[in-house]
Coordinates of C-alpha atoms in Angstrom, one line a residue:
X1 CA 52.7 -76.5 -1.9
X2 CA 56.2 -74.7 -2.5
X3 CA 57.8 -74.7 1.0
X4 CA 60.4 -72.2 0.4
X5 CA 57.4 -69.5 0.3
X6 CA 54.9 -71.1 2.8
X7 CA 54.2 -70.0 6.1
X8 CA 53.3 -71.1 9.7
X9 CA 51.6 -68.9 11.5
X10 CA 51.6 -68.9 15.3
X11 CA 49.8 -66.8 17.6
X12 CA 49.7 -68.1 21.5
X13 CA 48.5 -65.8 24.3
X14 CA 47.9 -66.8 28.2
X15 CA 44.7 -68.6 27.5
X16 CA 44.7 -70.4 23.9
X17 CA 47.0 -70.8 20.8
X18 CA 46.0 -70.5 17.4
X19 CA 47.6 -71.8 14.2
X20 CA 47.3 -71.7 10.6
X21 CA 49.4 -72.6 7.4
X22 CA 49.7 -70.6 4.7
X23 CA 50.5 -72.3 1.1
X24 CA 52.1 -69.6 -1.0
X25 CA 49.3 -68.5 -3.0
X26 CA 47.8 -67.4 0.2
X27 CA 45.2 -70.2 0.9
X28 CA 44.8 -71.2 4.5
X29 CA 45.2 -75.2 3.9
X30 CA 45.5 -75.8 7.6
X31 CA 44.4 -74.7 11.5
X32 CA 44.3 -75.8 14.7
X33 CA 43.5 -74.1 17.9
X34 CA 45.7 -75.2 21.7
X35 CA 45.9 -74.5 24.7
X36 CA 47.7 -71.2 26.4
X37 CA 51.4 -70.4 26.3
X38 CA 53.1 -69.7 29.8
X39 CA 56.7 -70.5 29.5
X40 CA 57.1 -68.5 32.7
X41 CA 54.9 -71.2 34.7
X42 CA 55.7 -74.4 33.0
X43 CA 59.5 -74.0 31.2
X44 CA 60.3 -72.9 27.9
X45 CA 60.0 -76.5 26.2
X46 CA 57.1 -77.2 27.9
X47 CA 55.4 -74.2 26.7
X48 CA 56.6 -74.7 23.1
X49 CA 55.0 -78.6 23.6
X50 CA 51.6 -76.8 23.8
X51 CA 52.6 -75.1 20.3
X52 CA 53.7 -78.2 18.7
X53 CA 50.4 -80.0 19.4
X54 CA 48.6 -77.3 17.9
X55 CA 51.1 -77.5 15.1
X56 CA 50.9 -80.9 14.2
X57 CA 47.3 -81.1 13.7
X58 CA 47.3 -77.7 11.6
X59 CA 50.3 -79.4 9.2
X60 CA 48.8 -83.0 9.5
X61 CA 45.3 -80.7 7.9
X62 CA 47.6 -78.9 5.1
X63 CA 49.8 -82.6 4.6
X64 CA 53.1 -80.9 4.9
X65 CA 55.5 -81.7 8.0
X66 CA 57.3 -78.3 7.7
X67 CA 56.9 -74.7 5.9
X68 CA 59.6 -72.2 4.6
X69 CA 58.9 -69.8 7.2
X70 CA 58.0 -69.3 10.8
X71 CA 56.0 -66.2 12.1
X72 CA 55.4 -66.7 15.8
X73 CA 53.6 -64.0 18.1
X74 CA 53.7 -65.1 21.4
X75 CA 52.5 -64.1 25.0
X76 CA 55.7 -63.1 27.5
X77 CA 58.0 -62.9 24.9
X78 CA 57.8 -59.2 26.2
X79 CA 62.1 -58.4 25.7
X80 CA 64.2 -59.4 22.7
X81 CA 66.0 -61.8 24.9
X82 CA 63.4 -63.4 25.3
X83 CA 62.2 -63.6 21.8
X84 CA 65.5 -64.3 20.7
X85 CA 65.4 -67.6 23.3
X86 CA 61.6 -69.0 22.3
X87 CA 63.1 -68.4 18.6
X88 CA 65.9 -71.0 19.2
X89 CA 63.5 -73.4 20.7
X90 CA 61.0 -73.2 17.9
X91 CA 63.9 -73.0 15.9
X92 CA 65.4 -76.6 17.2
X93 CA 61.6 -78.1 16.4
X94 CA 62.5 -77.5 12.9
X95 CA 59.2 -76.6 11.5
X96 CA 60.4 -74.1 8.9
X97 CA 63.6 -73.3 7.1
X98 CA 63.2 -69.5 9.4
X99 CA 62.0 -68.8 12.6
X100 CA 60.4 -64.8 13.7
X101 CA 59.6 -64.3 17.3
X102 CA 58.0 -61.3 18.2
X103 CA 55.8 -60.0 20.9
X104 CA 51.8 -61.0 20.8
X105 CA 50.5 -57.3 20.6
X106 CA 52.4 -57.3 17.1
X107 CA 49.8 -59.9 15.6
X108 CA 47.2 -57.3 16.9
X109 CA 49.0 -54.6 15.2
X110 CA 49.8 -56.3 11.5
X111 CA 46.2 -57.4 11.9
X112 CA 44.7 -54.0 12.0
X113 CA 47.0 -52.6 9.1
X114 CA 45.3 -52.5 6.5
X115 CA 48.6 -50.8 4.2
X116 CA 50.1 -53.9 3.3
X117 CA 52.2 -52.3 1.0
X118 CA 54.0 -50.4 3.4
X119 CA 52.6 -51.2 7.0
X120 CA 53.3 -48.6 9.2
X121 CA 51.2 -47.7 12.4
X122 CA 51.3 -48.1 16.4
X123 CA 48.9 -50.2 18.5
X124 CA 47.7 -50.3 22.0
X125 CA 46.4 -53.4 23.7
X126 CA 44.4 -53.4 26.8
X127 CA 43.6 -56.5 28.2
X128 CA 44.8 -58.2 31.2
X129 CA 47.2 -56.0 31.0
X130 CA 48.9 -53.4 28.8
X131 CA 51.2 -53.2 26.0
X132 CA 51.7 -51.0 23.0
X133 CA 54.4 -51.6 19.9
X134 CA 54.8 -49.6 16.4
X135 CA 56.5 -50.6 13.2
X136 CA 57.6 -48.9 10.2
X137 CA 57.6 -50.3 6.8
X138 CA 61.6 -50.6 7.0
X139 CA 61.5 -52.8 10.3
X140 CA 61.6 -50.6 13.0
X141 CA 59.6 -51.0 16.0
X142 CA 58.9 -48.9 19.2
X143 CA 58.3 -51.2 22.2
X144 CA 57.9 -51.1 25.7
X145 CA 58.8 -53.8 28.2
X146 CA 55.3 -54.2 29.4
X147 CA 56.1 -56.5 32.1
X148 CA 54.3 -54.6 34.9
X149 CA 54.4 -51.6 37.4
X150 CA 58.2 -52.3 37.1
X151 CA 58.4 -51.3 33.6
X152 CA 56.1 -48.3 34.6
X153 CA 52.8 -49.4 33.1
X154 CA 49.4 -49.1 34.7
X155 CA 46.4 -50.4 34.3
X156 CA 45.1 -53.3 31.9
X157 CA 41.4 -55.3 33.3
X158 CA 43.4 -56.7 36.1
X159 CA 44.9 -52.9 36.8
X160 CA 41.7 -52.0 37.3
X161 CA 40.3 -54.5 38.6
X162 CA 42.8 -54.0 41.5
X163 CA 42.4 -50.2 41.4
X164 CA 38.5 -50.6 42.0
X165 CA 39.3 -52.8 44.8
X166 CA 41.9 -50.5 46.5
X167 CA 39.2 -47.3 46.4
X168 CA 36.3 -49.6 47.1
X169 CA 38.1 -50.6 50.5
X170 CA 39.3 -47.8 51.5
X171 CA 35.6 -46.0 50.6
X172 CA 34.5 -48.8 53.2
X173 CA 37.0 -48.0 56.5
X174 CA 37.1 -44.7 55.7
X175 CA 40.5 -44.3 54.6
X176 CA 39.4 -42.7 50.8
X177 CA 36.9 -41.3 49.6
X178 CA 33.5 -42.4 48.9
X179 CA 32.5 -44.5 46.1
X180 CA 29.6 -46.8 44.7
X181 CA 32.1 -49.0 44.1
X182 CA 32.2 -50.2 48.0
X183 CA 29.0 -51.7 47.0
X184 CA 28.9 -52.6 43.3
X185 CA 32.0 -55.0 43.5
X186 CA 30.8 -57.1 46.5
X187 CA 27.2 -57.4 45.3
X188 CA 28.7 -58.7 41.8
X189 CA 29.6 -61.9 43.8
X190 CA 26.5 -61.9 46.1
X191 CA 28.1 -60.5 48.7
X192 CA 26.9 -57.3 51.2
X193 CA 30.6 -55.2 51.7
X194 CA 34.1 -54.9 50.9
X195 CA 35.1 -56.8 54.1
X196 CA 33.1 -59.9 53.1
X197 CA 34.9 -59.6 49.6
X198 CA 37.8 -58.9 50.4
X199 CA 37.7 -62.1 53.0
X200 CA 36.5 -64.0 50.9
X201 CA 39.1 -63.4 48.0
X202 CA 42.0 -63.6 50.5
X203 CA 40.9 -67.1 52.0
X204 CA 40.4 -68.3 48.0
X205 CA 36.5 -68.7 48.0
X206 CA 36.3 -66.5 45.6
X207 CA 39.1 -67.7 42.6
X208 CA 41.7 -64.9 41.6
X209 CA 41.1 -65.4 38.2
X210 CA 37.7 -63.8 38.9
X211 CA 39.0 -60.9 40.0
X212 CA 38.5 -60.0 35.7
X213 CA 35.1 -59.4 36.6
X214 CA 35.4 -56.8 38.5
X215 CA 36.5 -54.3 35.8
X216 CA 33.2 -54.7 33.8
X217 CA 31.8 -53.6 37.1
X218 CA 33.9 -50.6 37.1
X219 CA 32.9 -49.3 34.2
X220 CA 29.2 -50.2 34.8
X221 CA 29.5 -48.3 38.3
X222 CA 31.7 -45.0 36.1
X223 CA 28.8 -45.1 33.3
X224 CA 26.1 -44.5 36.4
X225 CA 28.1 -41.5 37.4
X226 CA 30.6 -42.5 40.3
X227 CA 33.6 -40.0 40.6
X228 CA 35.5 -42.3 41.7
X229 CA 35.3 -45.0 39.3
X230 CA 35.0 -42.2 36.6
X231 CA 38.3 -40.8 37.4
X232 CA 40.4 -44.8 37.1
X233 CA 38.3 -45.0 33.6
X234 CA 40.0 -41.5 32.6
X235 CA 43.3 -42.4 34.0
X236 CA 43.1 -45.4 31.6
X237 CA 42.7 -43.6 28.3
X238 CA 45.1 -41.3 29.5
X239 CA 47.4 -44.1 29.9
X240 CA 46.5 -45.4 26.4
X241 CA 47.2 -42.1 24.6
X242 CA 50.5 -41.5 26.5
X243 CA 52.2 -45.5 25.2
X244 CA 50.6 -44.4 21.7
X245 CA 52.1 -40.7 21.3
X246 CA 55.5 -41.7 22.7
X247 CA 55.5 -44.9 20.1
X248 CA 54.6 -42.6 17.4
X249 CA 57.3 -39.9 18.4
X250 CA 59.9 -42.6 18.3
X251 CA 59.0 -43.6 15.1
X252 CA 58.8 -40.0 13.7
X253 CA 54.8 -40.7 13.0
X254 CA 53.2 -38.0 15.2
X255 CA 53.6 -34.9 11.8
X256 CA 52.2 -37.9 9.6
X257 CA 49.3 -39.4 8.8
X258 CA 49.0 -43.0 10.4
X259 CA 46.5 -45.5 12.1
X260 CA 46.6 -45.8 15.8
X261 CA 44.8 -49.3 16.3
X262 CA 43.4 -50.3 19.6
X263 CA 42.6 -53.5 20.7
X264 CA 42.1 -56.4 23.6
X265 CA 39.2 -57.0 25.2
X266 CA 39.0 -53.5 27.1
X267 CA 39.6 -51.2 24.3
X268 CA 37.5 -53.1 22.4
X269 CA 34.2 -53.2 24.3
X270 CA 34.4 -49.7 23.4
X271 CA 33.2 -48.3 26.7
X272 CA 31.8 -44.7 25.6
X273 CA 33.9 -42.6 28.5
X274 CA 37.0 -44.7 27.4
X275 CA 37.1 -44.0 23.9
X276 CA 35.7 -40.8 23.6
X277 CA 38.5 -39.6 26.1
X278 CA 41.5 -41.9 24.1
X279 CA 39.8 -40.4 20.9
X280 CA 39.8 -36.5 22.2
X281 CA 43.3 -37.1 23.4
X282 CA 45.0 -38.5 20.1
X283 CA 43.2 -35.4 18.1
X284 CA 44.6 -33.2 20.0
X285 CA 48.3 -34.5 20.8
X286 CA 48.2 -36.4 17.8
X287 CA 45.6 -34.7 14.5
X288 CA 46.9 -36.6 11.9
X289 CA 46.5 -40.1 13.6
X290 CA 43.7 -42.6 12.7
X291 CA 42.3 -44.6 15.1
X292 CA 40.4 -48.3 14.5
X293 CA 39.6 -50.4 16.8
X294 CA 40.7 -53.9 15.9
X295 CA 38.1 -56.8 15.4
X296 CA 40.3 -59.1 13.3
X297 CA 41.8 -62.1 15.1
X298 CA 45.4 -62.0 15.9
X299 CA 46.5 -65.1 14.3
X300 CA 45.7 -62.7 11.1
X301 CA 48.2 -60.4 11.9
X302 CA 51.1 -63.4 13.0
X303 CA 50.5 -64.4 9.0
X304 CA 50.6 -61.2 7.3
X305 CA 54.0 -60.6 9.2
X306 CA 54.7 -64.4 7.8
X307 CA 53.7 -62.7 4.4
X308 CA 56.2 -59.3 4.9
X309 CA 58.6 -61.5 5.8
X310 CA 58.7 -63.8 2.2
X311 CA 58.1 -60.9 0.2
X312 CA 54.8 -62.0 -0.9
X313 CA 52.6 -60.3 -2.9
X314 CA 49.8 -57.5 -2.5
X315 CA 47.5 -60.3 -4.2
X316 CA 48.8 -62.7 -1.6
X317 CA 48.1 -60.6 1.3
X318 CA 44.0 -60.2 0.2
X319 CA 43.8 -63.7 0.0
X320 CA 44.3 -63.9 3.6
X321 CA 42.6 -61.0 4.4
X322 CA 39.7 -62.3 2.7
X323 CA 39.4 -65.8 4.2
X324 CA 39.7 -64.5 7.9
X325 CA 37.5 -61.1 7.5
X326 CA 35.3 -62.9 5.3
X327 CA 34.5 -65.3 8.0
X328 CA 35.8 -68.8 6.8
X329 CA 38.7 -68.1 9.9
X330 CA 36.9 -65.5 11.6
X331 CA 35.0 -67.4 14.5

């Protein structure tokens, strides 16, 4: 394939890392899937040696030991110092003649634009946590340092999760108000109250990492009614529709027509009190905007910014689209 115009594509979150490379005509001659990307547990370099396995079996598959250009998007590369440092490590692996760093939640975002000509749109991500970035057609973003209640965000499933926790306690001792949740969460691990939860995630028999599972159960206990679990689920599109007006302000997007895409695995279970609330809020603080919810997978969106980047073509940019919506990338 021509190097100069081909592209690796990287996109690594928490929990797995997938990568493609793109030969110029926009054929997908090579993926591989790893394992997560923490650099903030394990080092810098030994975060990027979970990339480069992935990446040598993705070029080993295409038969080509480098690419003209890099497009990572990668978990906790939430400042640009940070991005600008995992740059100059993937740089110094010398896998393509240019290395771009960005933030995950921009693979969501180039993923759900479906203007390739000009993309230009803000997204919101709800997962484990919350994040929301814009672009414009000319490069600019709108960001937010998303690295917790120290950068002034809320919520996210693990927000919740602890949220739902907080109200279901207190509901218990009598501190707060009551709520079903004092008994939906405990009876989602087999256990009969809050106190026996809450013991038994403090003395680890129950693993943190399940706490996750306790924001289905949140919304399960707001769709039977609960005031309490109703309100968090309110609070949380609220929260949405406040990162996504203030991106599109900043961008000078909230007078214009463009797509406000939502995605991660909150957003997109499409809870019916969550977005019907997000929905009601953009029309009214934001008509013009369009709002899709994003099904594409992100290592989509870490190539088409691959694809900006070159200057590839419209024709190019199908290609792609077509292989991954079409389902020969999509599982």
């Amino acid at each position: 394939m021509g190097v100069g115009t081909s592209v690796l594509a990287i996109d690594a979150g928490n929990s797995k890392t997938d990568v493609a490379v793109v030969a110029a005509d926009g054929r997908v001659v090579g993926a591989a899937r790893g394992g997560g990307f923490q650099p903030p547990q394990v080092g810098v370099e030994t975060a990027v040696d979970v990339l480069a396995d992935a990446v040598t079996r993705a070029f080993a598959e295409a038969g080509v030991d480098s690419v003209g250009h890099v497009s990572a998007c990668l978990a906790n590369a939430d400042l640009p110092v940070e991005e600008r440092e995992l740059a100059a490590a993937l740089d110094r692996r010398a896998w393509g003649a240019s290395v771009d760093v960005r933030n995950d939640t921009f693979a969501i975002l180039r993923a759900g634009l479906l203007e390739d000509t000009e993309p230009r749109g803000v997204a919101v991500v709800c997962g484990a946590g919350i994040n929301c970035v814009g672009m414009l057609p000319d490069g600019r973003t709108a960001r937010f340092p998303a690295i917790g209640r120290m950068s002034g965000d809320w919520g996210g499933g693990g927000g919740l999760a602890e949220e739902a926790l907080w109200h279901a306690a207190r509901a218990e001792d009598g501190r707060g108000s009551a709520t079903a949740l004092r008994g939906t969460l405990p009876a989602h691990f087999g256990l009969d109250s809050m106190y026996a939860l809450i013991e038994a995630l403090h003395l680890g028999r129950i693993a943190p990492v399940r706490r996750h599972e306790l924001t289905p159960v949140l919304f399960a206990t707001a769709a039977a009614g609960d005031a309490v679990a109703r309100s968090l689920v309110d609070r949380m599109a609220d929260e949405v529709v406040a990162m996504a007006t203030v991106a599109l302000g900043r961008l000078g997007l909230l007078d214009e027509q463009a797509p406000v895409l939502l995605g991660g695995s909150v957003l997109a279970a499409r809870h019916p009190q969550l977005d019907d609330r997000v929905r009601a809020l953009l029309a009214e603080r934001a008509p013009k905007a369009t709002v899709r919810v994003v099904a594409a997978r992100p290592v989509l969106g870490a190539i088409l910014l691959g694809l900006d980047h070159v200057a590839a073509p419209g024709e190019v940019h199908a290609r792609v689209r077509e292989q991954y919506e079409g389902g020969a990338h999509g599982s």
